[in-house]
Amino acid sequence: MENSKQMRTWLDDLHLDHPLVIAGPCSAETEEQVLGIAHSLKDTDVNYYRAGIWKPRTRPGNFEGVGALGLKWLQKVKAETGMKTATEVANRAHVELALEHDIDLLWIGARSTVSPFIMQELADALKGTDKIVLVKNPVNPDLALWLGGIERLHTAGIKKLGAIHRGFSTYEKTKYRNIPEWQMAIDFKNKFPDLPLINDPSHITGKRDMIFDVSQTALDLNFDGLMIETHHDPDNAWSDAAQQVTPDKLVQIMRDLKIRKESD
Ligand code: PEP
Ligand code: MN
C-alpha cells in the first residue's frame, strides 16, 4: 500500500522507531494488579498503558469496572513507571474525571461510536483538549458512522485524533470474535492517510493464540500501531480472559513481528 502521508501527526511527534504499542489489562481489577502489570511492561516497547475502568458489558450482571478509583491507580502507574496512561471514556462525567486525573490517551469504545448522541456529548466534553483521542470502529461495519464520530471530534477542535480497528459483529459463526473486514480498514486508511490507525487484535480475535497473526496482517497493511490486552494471569481476568496475553508473551509477540519500513 502506498504511504501518501503528507502531514506530521501527533504520532510522528512521538519519534518512535516502531509502531505505537498500547498494552495493559482489559479491566483494572485491583491496585496491585494494575501496578504489577505496569511494572512488567515498563522496560518494553509499550508506549501507553491501558486499563478499562468503566466497562461496557454486553449483558448486565458482569463486572462493570472499578470506576473512578482506577484513575488513581493509573496516576500511580505514571508516577512509578513513567509510562503514559490510557482509558475508555463513554460520557461527559468520564471525560471530566479522566482529564482531571491527567490520563494521556482516551479511547472511545465500539458501543459508543455507534451513537451520534454519545459522540456529540463526548466531542463537547473533550472540546479543545490536547490529549490523544482514539475512536474505535462502531460494532457494525458502517464506515460512515465511524467517520461521522471522528468528524464530530475534529469539529470540536480535538487535534490529536486517531482510530482503532477492533473488528465488527456478525451473526455468522467465524473463527473471529469480531470479523476484521480488512477492506474497510484499508478504505479508511486510504481516505485519511494522516489519521493514525491502530489495530486491536485482542477484540478482533477473542483468542490469545491468534493475536500474533492478526497483528502481523495489520502491520503488513501499514497500520500505525497495536493495542494488545495484557494481563499477568489472563485465565483469571475479570473480563476478556480468553484473549489476554501475559507480559512475557507480549514481549515475544513484539520481538517476532516483522515491521514494515517506509522504504519496503
Ligand atoms: C476494550 O477495549 O476493553 C473494549 C471494551 O473494547 P471494544 O469497545 O472494542 O469492545
Ligand atoms: Mn476488553
PDB file of C-alpha atoms and ligand atoms in Angstrom:
ATOM      1  CA  MET A   1       0.000   0.000   0.000  1.00  0.00           C
ATOM      2  CA  GLU A   2       1.272   3.443  -0.876  1.00  0.00           C
ATOM      3  CA  ASN A   3       2.099   5.648   2.019  1.00  0.00           C
ATOM      4  CA  SER A   4       0.771   9.020   0.981  1.00  0.00           C
ATOM      5  CA  LYS A   5       1.273  10.736   4.344  1.00  0.00           C
ATOM      6  CA  GLN A   6       1.572  14.464   3.982  1.00  0.00           C
ATOM      7  CA  MET A   7       1.084  15.991   7.397  1.00  0.00           C
ATOM      8  CA  ARG A   8       3.038  15.484  10.580  1.00  0.00           C
ATOM      9  CA  THR A   9       0.777  13.990  13.209  1.00  0.00           C
ATOM     10  CA  TRP A  10       0.964  13.585  16.982  1.00  0.00           C
ATOM     11  CA  LEU A  11       2.293  10.109  16.245  1.00  0.00           C
ATOM     12  CA  ASP A  12       5.262  11.439  14.239  1.00  0.00           C
ATOM     13  CA  ASP A  13       5.968  13.778  17.135  1.00  0.00           C
ATOM     14  CA  LEU A  14       6.457  10.762  19.432  1.00  0.00           C
ATOM     15  CA  HIS A  15       9.512   9.811  17.300  1.00  0.00           C
ATOM     16  CA  LEU A  16       9.035   6.079  17.734  1.00  0.00           C
ATOM     17  CA  ASP A  17      11.226   3.632  15.872  1.00  0.00           C
ATOM     18  CA  HIS A  18       8.453   1.017  15.874  1.00  0.00           C
ATOM     19  CA  PRO A  19       4.648   1.029  15.586  1.00  0.00           C
ATOM     20  CA  LEU A  20       2.809   2.558  18.556  1.00  0.00           C
ATOM     21  CA  VAL A  21       2.067  -0.048  21.230  1.00  0.00           C
ATOM     22  CA  ILE A  22      -0.770   0.333  23.724  1.00  0.00           C
ATOM     23  CA  ALA A  23      -0.961  -2.547  26.200  1.00  0.00           C
ATOM     24  CA  GLY A  24      -2.354  -3.401  29.606  1.00  0.00           C
ATOM     25  CA  PRO A  25      -5.341  -5.244  31.019  1.00  0.00           C
ATOM     26  CA  CYS A  26      -8.848  -5.211  29.589  1.00  0.00           C
ATOM     27  CA  SER A  27     -10.037  -4.064  33.022  1.00  0.00           C
ATOM     28  CA  ALA A  28      -8.361  -2.521  36.030  1.00  0.00           C
ATOM     29  CA  GLU A  29      -9.251  -5.001  38.793  1.00  0.00           C
ATOM     30  CA  THR A  30      -7.178  -4.106  41.860  1.00  0.00           C
ATOM     31  CA  GLU A  31      -4.406  -1.613  42.586  1.00  0.00           C
ATOM     32  CA  GLU A  32      -1.948  -4.468  42.916  1.00  0.00           C
ATOM     33  CA  GLN A  33      -2.964  -5.938  39.543  1.00  0.00           C
ATOM     34  CA  VAL A  34      -2.751  -2.583  37.719  1.00  0.00           C
ATOM     35  CA  LEU A  35       0.654  -1.729  39.185  1.00  0.00           C
ATOM     36  CA  GLY A  36       2.011  -5.261  38.870  1.00  0.00           C
ATOM     37  CA  ILE A  37       1.292  -5.494  35.124  1.00  0.00           C
ATOM     38  CA  ALA A  38       2.582  -1.950  34.592  1.00  0.00           C
ATOM     39  CA  HIS A  39       5.908  -2.759  36.236  1.00  0.00           C
ATOM     40  CA  SER A  40       6.263  -5.826  33.975  1.00  0.00           C
ATOM     41  CA  LEU A  41       5.722  -3.640  30.901  1.00  0.00           C
ATOM     42  CA  LYS A  42       7.724  -0.575  31.826  1.00  0.00           C
ATOM     43  CA  ASP A  43      11.006  -1.618  30.180  1.00  0.00           C
ATOM     44  CA  THR A  44       9.417  -2.892  26.974  1.00  0.00           C
ATOM     45  CA  ASP A  45       8.344  -1.145  23.762  1.00  0.00           C
ATOM     46  CA  VAL A  46       4.918  -0.363  25.270  1.00  0.00           C
ATOM     47  CA  ASN A  47       4.184   3.343  24.833  1.00  0.00           C
ATOM     48  CA  TYR A  48       0.818   3.700  26.560  1.00  0.00           C
ATOM     49  CA  TYR A  49      -0.524   1.622  29.435  1.00  0.00           C
ATOM     50  CA  ARG A  50      -4.208   0.847  29.018  1.00  0.00           C
ATOM     51  CA  ALA A  51      -6.754  -0.255  31.627  1.00  0.00           C
ATOM     52  CA  GLY A  52     -10.533  -0.036  31.306  1.00  0.00           C
ATOM     53  CA  ILE A  53     -12.183   1.335  34.431  1.00  0.00           C
ATOM     54  CA  TRP A  54     -15.728   1.815  33.103  1.00  0.00           C
ATOM     55  CA  LYS A  55     -16.531  -1.384  31.250  1.00  0.00           C
ATOM     56  CA  PRO A  56     -19.328  -1.516  28.674  1.00  0.00           C
ATOM     57  CA  ARG A  57     -20.511  -5.108  29.154  1.00  0.00           C
ATOM     58  CA  THR A  58     -22.913  -6.536  26.610  1.00  0.00           C
ATOM     59  CA  ARG A  59     -25.083  -8.220  29.272  1.00  0.00           C
ATOM     60  CA  PRO A  60     -25.793  -6.917  32.784  1.00  0.00           C
ATOM     61  CA  GLY A  61     -24.517  -8.800  35.784  1.00  0.00           C
ATOM     62  CA  ASN A  62     -20.876  -8.933  34.681  1.00  0.00           C
ATOM     63  CA  PHE A  63     -18.024  -6.914  36.185  1.00  0.00           C
ATOM     64  CA  GLU A  64     -18.633  -3.314  35.116  1.00  0.00           C
ATOM     65  CA  GLY A  65     -15.320  -1.825  36.175  1.00  0.00           C
ATOM     66  CA  VAL A  66     -13.875  -0.287  39.321  1.00  0.00           C
ATOM     67  CA  GLY A  67     -14.844   3.238  38.271  1.00  0.00           C
ATOM     68  CA  ALA A  68     -13.055   6.456  39.171  1.00  0.00           C
ATOM     69  CA  LEU A  69     -10.932   4.726  41.808  1.00  0.00           C
ATOM     70  CA  GLY A  70      -8.967   3.174  38.936  1.00  0.00           C
ATOM     71  CA  LEU A  71      -7.856   6.635  37.779  1.00  0.00           C
ATOM     72  CA  LYS A  72      -5.804   6.956  40.956  1.00  0.00           C
ATOM     73  CA  TRP A  73      -4.123   3.643  40.170  1.00  0.00           C
ATOM     74  CA  LEU A  74      -3.297   4.858  36.645  1.00  0.00           C
ATOM     75  CA  GLN A  75      -1.804   8.021  38.142  1.00  0.00           C
ATOM     76  CA  LYS A  76       0.356   5.811  40.333  1.00  0.00           C
ATOM     77  CA  VAL A  77       1.410   3.829  37.254  1.00  0.00           C
ATOM     78  CA  LYS A  78       2.624   7.046  35.657  1.00  0.00           C
ATOM     79  CA  ALA A  79       4.434   8.189  38.807  1.00  0.00           C
ATOM     80  CA  GLU A  80       6.120   4.828  39.438  1.00  0.00           C
ATOM     81  CA  THR A  81       6.927   3.678  35.883  1.00  0.00           C
ATOM     82  CA  GLY A  82       6.913   6.825  33.755  1.00  0.00           C
ATOM     83  CA  MET A  83       4.532   5.121  31.314  1.00  0.00           C
ATOM     84  CA  LYS A  84       1.775   7.204  29.764  1.00  0.00           C
ATOM     85  CA  THR A  85      -1.770   6.058  30.507  1.00  0.00           C
ATOM     86  CA  ALA A  86      -4.947   5.293  28.569  1.00  0.00           C
ATOM     87  CA  THR A  87      -8.558   4.503  29.403  1.00  0.00           C
ATOM     88  CA  GLU A  88     -12.002   4.320  27.779  1.00  0.00           C
ATOM     89  CA  VAL A  89     -14.496   7.155  28.205  1.00  0.00           C
ATOM     90  CA  ALA A  90     -18.179   6.897  27.325  1.00  0.00           C
ATOM     91  CA  ASN A  91     -19.849  10.027  28.720  1.00  0.00           C
ATOM     92  CA  ARG A  92     -19.164  13.575  29.891  1.00  0.00           C
ATOM     93  CA  ALA A  93     -18.522  12.566  33.510  1.00  0.00           C
ATOM     94  CA  HIS A  94     -15.897  10.020  32.414  1.00  0.00           C
ATOM     95  CA  VAL A  95     -14.150  12.654  30.304  1.00  0.00           C
ATOM     96  CA  GLU A  96     -14.097  15.192  33.118  1.00  0.00           C
ATOM     97  CA  LEU A  97     -12.691  12.682  35.599  1.00  0.00           C
ATOM     98  CA  ALA A  98     -10.109  11.322  33.144  1.00  0.00           C
ATOM     99  CA  LEU A  99      -8.891  14.831  32.304  1.00  0.00           C
ATOM    100  CA  GLU A 100      -8.760  15.785  35.998  1.00  0.00           C
ATOM    101  CA  HIS A 101      -6.521  12.771  36.595  1.00  0.00           C
ATOM    102  CA  ASP A 102      -4.299  13.635  33.631  1.00  0.00           C
ATOM    103  CA  ILE A 103      -4.884  10.445  31.633  1.00  0.00           C
ATOM    104  CA  ASP A 104      -2.804  10.863  28.455  1.00  0.00           C
ATOM    105  CA  LEU A 105      -4.874   8.980  25.912  1.00  0.00           C
ATOM    106  CA  LEU A 106      -8.633   8.484  25.892  1.00  0.00           C
ATOM    107  CA  TRP A 107     -10.325   5.984  23.648  1.00  0.00           C
ATOM    108  CA  ILE A 108     -13.956   5.723  22.679  1.00  0.00           C
ATOM    109  CA  GLY A 109     -15.342   2.191  22.617  1.00  0.00           C
ATOM    110  CA  ALA A 110     -17.181   0.429  19.813  1.00  0.00           C
ATOM    111  CA  ARG A 111     -20.502   0.591  21.670  1.00  0.00           C
ATOM    112  CA  SER A 112     -20.194   4.371  21.942  1.00  0.00           C
ATOM    113  CA  THR A 113     -19.130   5.073  18.356  1.00  0.00           C
ATOM    114  CA  VAL A 114     -22.469   3.681  17.131  1.00  0.00           C
ATOM    115  CA  SER A 115     -24.363   6.513  18.822  1.00  0.00           C
ATOM    116  CA  PRO A 116     -24.200  10.027  17.336  1.00  0.00           C
ATOM    117  CA  PHE A 117     -25.692  11.382  20.603  1.00  0.00           C
ATOM    118  CA  ILE A 118     -22.873   9.871  22.664  1.00  0.00           C
ATOM    119  CA  MET A 119     -20.264  11.003  20.138  1.00  0.00           C
ATOM    120  CA  GLN A 120     -21.569  14.563  20.245  1.00  0.00           C
ATOM    121  CA  GLU A 121     -21.615  14.547  24.068  1.00  0.00           C
ATOM    122  CA  LEU A 122     -18.000  13.314  24.075  1.00  0.00           C
ATOM    123  CA  ALA A 123     -16.950  15.875  21.461  1.00  0.00           C
ATOM    124  CA  ASP A 124     -18.473  18.669  23.553  1.00  0.00           C
ATOM    125  CA  ALA A 125     -16.836  17.388  26.762  1.00  0.00           C
ATOM    126  CA  LEU A 126     -13.436  16.999  25.072  1.00  0.00           C
ATOM    127  CA  LYS A 127     -13.594  20.324  23.227  1.00  0.00           C
ATOM    128  CA  GLY A 128     -10.117  21.698  22.562  1.00  0.00           C
ATOM    129  CA  THR A 129      -8.263  19.036  24.593  1.00  0.00           C
ATOM    130  CA  ASP A 130      -4.628  18.336  23.752  1.00  0.00           C
ATOM    131  CA  LYS A 131      -4.934  14.711  24.878  1.00  0.00           C
ATOM    132  CA  ILE A 132      -4.821  11.926  22.306  1.00  0.00           C
ATOM    133  CA  VAL A 133      -8.321  10.674  21.460  1.00  0.00           C
ATOM    134  CA  LEU A 134      -8.752   7.374  19.585  1.00  0.00           C
ATOM    135  CA  VAL A 135     -12.086   6.250  18.180  1.00  0.00           C
ATOM    136  CA  LYS A 136     -12.788   2.545  17.876  1.00  0.00           C
ATOM    137  CA  ASN A 137     -14.863   1.457  14.912  1.00  0.00           C
ATOM    138  CA  PRO A 138     -18.572   1.009  15.666  1.00  0.00           C
ATOM    139  CA  VAL A 139     -19.669  -2.560  16.437  1.00  0.00           C
ATOM    140  CA  ASN A 140     -21.271  -2.811  12.990  1.00  0.00           C
ATOM    141  CA  PRO A 141     -19.325  -2.400   9.738  1.00  0.00           C
ATOM    142  CA  ASP A 142     -20.506   1.114   8.941  1.00  0.00           C
ATOM    143  CA  LEU A 143     -17.684   3.289   7.693  1.00  0.00           C
ATOM    144  CA  ALA A 144     -19.822   6.441   7.604  1.00  0.00           C
ATOM    145  CA  LEU A 145     -20.765   6.064  11.286  1.00  0.00           C
ATOM    146  CA  TRP A 146     -17.092   5.675  12.231  1.00  0.00           C
ATOM    147  CA  LEU A 147     -16.094   8.705  10.167  1.00  0.00           C
ATOM    148  CA  GLY A 148     -19.057  10.725  11.454  1.00  0.00           C
ATOM    149  CA  GLY A 149     -17.931  10.201  15.032  1.00  0.00           C
ATOM    150  CA  ILE A 150     -14.388  11.284  14.218  1.00  0.00           C
ATOM    151  CA  GLU A 151     -15.709  14.306  12.348  1.00  0.00           C
ATOM    152  CA  ARG A 152     -17.630  15.429  15.447  1.00  0.00           C
ATOM    153  CA  LEU A 153     -14.393  15.337  17.468  1.00  0.00           C
ATOM    154  CA  HIS A 154     -12.468  17.124  14.730  1.00  0.00           C
ATOM    155  CA  THR A 155     -15.091  19.855  14.592  1.00  0.00           C
ATOM    156  CA  ALA A 156     -14.759  20.256  18.377  1.00  0.00           C
ATOM    157  CA  GLY A 157     -11.096  21.184  17.864  1.00  0.00           C
ATOM    158  CA  ILE A 158      -9.533  17.928  19.025  1.00  0.00           C
ATOM    159  CA  LYS A 159      -6.200  17.805  17.223  1.00  0.00           C
ATOM    160  CA  LYS A 160      -4.592  14.542  18.316  1.00  0.00           C
ATOM    161  CA  LEU A 161      -7.075  12.163  16.770  1.00  0.00           C
ATOM    162  CA  GLY A 162      -6.753   8.584  15.610  1.00  0.00           C
ATOM    163  CA  ALA A 163      -8.777   5.444  15.030  1.00  0.00           C
ATOM    164  CA  ILE A 164      -8.750   1.890  16.332  1.00  0.00           C
ATOM    165  CA  HIS A 165      -9.860  -1.042  14.186  1.00  0.00           C
ATOM    166  CA  ARG A 166     -11.321  -3.682  16.537  1.00  0.00           C
ATOM    167  CA  GLY A 167     -13.414  -5.695  14.082  1.00  0.00           C
ATOM    168  CA  PHE A 168     -17.174  -5.991  13.571  1.00  0.00           C
ATOM    169  CA  SER A 169     -20.038  -8.026  14.988  1.00  0.00           C
ATOM    170  CA  THR A 170     -21.560 -10.746  12.894  1.00  0.00           C
ATOM    171  CA  TYR A 171     -24.206 -13.370  13.500  1.00  0.00           C
ATOM    172  CA  GLU A 172     -22.229 -15.840  11.380  1.00  0.00           C
ATOM    173  CA  LYS A 173     -20.015 -18.423  13.072  1.00  0.00           C
ATOM    174  CA  THR A 174     -16.417 -17.439  12.341  1.00  0.00           C
ATOM    175  CA  LYS A 175     -13.029 -18.024  13.908  1.00  0.00           C
ATOM    176  CA  TYR A 176     -13.002 -14.380  14.971  1.00  0.00           C
ATOM    177  CA  ARG A 177     -14.778 -12.716  17.853  1.00  0.00           C
ATOM    178  CA  ASN A 178     -15.285  -9.667  15.613  1.00  0.00           C
ATOM    179  CA  ILE A 179     -14.577 -10.094  11.908  1.00  0.00           C
ATOM    180  CA  PRO A 180     -11.802  -7.816  10.677  1.00  0.00           C
ATOM    181  CA  GLU A 181     -13.274  -6.819   7.271  1.00  0.00           C
ATOM    182  CA  TRP A 182      -9.763  -5.650   6.391  1.00  0.00           C
ATOM    183  CA  GLN A 183     -11.001  -3.866   3.287  1.00  0.00           C
ATOM    184  CA  MET A 184     -12.893  -1.395   5.428  1.00  0.00           C
ATOM    185  CA  ALA A 185      -9.778  -0.546   7.408  1.00  0.00           C
ATOM    186  CA  ILE A 186      -7.839  -0.172   4.145  1.00  0.00           C
ATOM    187  CA  ASP A 187     -10.533   2.147   2.742  1.00  0.00           C
ATOM    188  CA  PHE A 188     -10.374   4.131   5.966  1.00  0.00           C
ATOM    189  CA  LYS A 189      -6.601   4.482   5.671  1.00  0.00           C
ATOM    190  CA  ASN A 190      -6.787   5.479   2.027  1.00  0.00           C
ATOM    191  CA  LYS A 191      -9.376   8.153   2.794  1.00  0.00           C
ATOM    192  CA  PHE A 192      -7.481   9.515   5.804  1.00  0.00           C
ATOM    193  CA  PRO A 193      -3.765   8.792   5.376  1.00  0.00           C
ATOM    194  CA  ASP A 194      -2.939  11.390   8.025  1.00  0.00           C
ATOM    195  CA  LEU A 195      -5.101   9.850  10.740  1.00  0.00           C
ATOM    196  CA  PRO A 196      -3.130   7.245  12.728  1.00  0.00           C
ATOM    197  CA  LEU A 197      -4.845   3.855  12.567  1.00  0.00           C
ATOM    198  CA  ILE A 198      -4.228   1.340  15.335  1.00  0.00           C
ATOM    199  CA  ASN A 199      -5.194  -2.320  15.205  1.00  0.00           C
ATOM    200  CA  ASP A 200      -6.761  -4.113  18.177  1.00  0.00           C
ATOM    201  CA  PRO A 201      -6.091  -7.831  17.580  1.00  0.00           C
ATOM    202  CA  SER A 202      -7.419  -8.702  21.049  1.00  0.00           C
ATOM    203  CA  HIS A 203     -11.038  -7.794  20.310  1.00  0.00           C
ATOM    204  CA  ILE A 204     -10.823  -8.998  16.693  1.00  0.00           C
ATOM    205  CA  THR A 205      -9.658 -12.479  17.630  1.00  0.00           C
ATOM    206  CA  GLY A 206     -11.049 -13.078  21.112  1.00  0.00           C
ATOM    207  CA  LYS A 207      -8.307 -15.712  21.426  1.00  0.00           C
ATOM    208  CA  ARG A 208      -4.736 -15.209  22.528  1.00  0.00           C
ATOM    209  CA  ASP A 209      -3.242 -17.726  20.083  1.00  0.00           C
ATOM    210  CA  MET A 210      -4.467 -15.679  17.109  1.00  0.00           C
ATOM    211  CA  ILE A 211      -3.060 -12.326  18.285  1.00  0.00           C
ATOM    212  CA  PHE A 212       0.272 -12.663  16.508  1.00  0.00           C
ATOM    213  CA  ASP A 213      -1.155 -13.425  13.059  1.00  0.00           C
ATOM    214  CA  VAL A 214      -3.699 -10.614  13.136  1.00  0.00           C
ATOM    215  CA  SER A 215      -1.051  -8.171  14.391  1.00  0.00           C
ATOM    216  CA  GLN A 216       1.270  -9.185  11.545  1.00  0.00           C
ATOM    217  CA  THR A 217      -1.505  -8.734   8.970  1.00  0.00           C
ATOM    218  CA  ALA A 218      -2.174  -5.263  10.368  1.00  0.00           C
ATOM    219  CA  LEU A 219       1.483  -4.265  10.167  1.00  0.00           C
ATOM    220  CA  ASP A 220       1.720  -5.661   6.634  1.00  0.00           C
ATOM    221  CA  LEU A 221      -1.182  -3.346   5.776  1.00  0.00           C
ATOM    222  CA  ASN A 222       0.731  -0.382   7.208  1.00  0.00           C
ATOM    223  CA  PHE A 223      -1.274   0.124  10.370  1.00  0.00           C
ATOM    224  CA  ASP A 224       0.394   2.627  12.692  1.00  0.00           C
ATOM    225  CA  GLY A 225       0.174   0.648  15.890  1.00  0.00           C
ATOM    226  CA  LEU A 226      -1.327  -2.110  18.003  1.00  0.00           C
ATOM    227  CA  MET A 227      -3.460  -2.235  21.131  1.00  0.00           C
ATOM    228  CA  ILE A 228      -2.998  -5.602  22.846  1.00  0.00           C
ATOM    229  CA  GLU A 229      -4.713  -6.612  26.092  1.00  0.00           C
ATOM    230  CA  THR A 230      -2.126  -7.860  28.566  1.00  0.00           C
ATOM    231  CA  HIS A 231      -2.684  -9.431  31.987  1.00  0.00           C
ATOM    232  CA  HIS A 232      -0.357 -11.225  34.404  1.00  0.00           C
ATOM    233  CA  ASP A 233      -2.937 -14.005  34.943  1.00  0.00           C
ATOM    234  CA  PRO A 234      -5.113 -13.961  31.808  1.00  0.00           C
ATOM    235  CA  ASP A 235      -7.182 -17.057  32.644  1.00  0.00           C
ATOM    236  CA  ASN A 236      -8.403 -15.388  35.806  1.00  0.00           C
ATOM    237  CA  ALA A 237      -9.013 -11.938  34.321  1.00  0.00           C
ATOM    238  CA  TRP A 238     -12.333 -10.364  35.306  1.00  0.00           C
ATOM    239  CA  SER A 239     -13.142  -9.602  31.653  1.00  0.00           C
ATOM    240  CA  ASP A 240     -11.949 -10.897  28.259  1.00  0.00           C
ATOM    241  CA  ALA A 241      -9.953 -13.754  29.817  1.00  0.00           C
ATOM    242  CA  ALA A 242      -9.522 -15.798  26.614  1.00  0.00           C
ATOM    243  CA  GLN A 243      -7.847 -13.051  24.611  1.00  0.00           C
ATOM    244  CA  GLN A 244      -5.352 -11.528  27.032  1.00  0.00           C
ATOM    245  CA  VAL A 245      -1.646 -12.393  26.873  1.00  0.00           C
ATOM    246  CA  THR A 246       0.955 -12.289  29.627  1.00  0.00           C
ATOM    247  CA  PRO A 247       3.588  -9.532  29.611  1.00  0.00           C
ATOM    248  CA  ASP A 248       6.235 -12.121  28.585  1.00  0.00           C
ATOM    249  CA  LYS A 249       4.095 -13.263  25.677  1.00  0.00           C
ATOM    250  CA  LEU A 250       3.555  -9.655  24.606  1.00  0.00           C
ATOM    251  CA  VAL A 251       7.306  -9.071  24.515  1.00  0.00           C
ATOM    252  CA  GLN A 252       7.728 -12.217  22.433  1.00  0.00           C
ATOM    253  CA  ILE A 253       4.990 -11.114  20.009  1.00  0.00           C
ATOM    254  CA  MET A 254       6.600  -7.687  19.617  1.00  0.00           C
ATOM    255  CA  ARG A 255      10.002  -9.274  19.049  1.00  0.00           C
ATOM    256  CA  ASP A 256       8.701 -11.673  16.377  1.00  0.00           C
ATOM    257  CA  LEU A 257       6.582  -9.210  14.407  1.00  0.00           C
ATOM    258  CA  LYS A 258       8.068  -8.027  11.144  1.00  0.00           C
ATOM    259  CA  ILE A 259       7.804  -4.291  10.954  1.00  0.00           C
ATOM    260  CA  ARG A 260       7.411  -2.827   7.522  1.00  0.00           C
ATOM    261  CA  LYS A 261       9.672   0.107   6.853  1.00  0.00           C
ATOM    262  CA  GLU A 262       8.552   3.025   4.637  1.00  0.00           C
ATOM    263  CA  SER A 263      11.190   2.060   2.059  1.00  0.00           C
ATOM    264  CA  ASP A 264       9.995  -1.581   1.728  1.00  0.00           C
TER     265      ASP A 264
HETATM  266  C1  PEP B   1     -11.935  -2.772  25.473  1.00  0.00           C
HETATM  267  O1  PEP B   1     -11.029  -2.199  24.853  1.00  0.00           O
HETATM  268  O2  PEP B   1     -11.747  -3.438  26.507  1.00  0.00           O
HETATM  269  C2  PEP B   1     -13.317  -2.762  24.912  1.00  0.00           C
HETATM  270  C3  PEP B   1     -14.394  -2.819  25.669  1.00  0.00           C
HETATM  271  O3  PEP B   1     -13.305  -2.719  23.583  1.00  0.00           O
HETATM  272  P1  PEP B   1     -14.441  -2.568  22.456  1.00  0.00           P
HETATM  273  O4  PEP B   1     -15.051  -1.231  22.648  1.00  0.00           O
HETATM  274  O5  PEP B   1     -13.613  -2.678  21.215  1.00  0.00           O
HETATM  275  O6  PEP B   1     -15.390  -3.724  22.615  1.00  0.00           O
HETATM  276 MN    MN B   2     -11.540  -5.958  26.504  1.00  0.00          MN
END
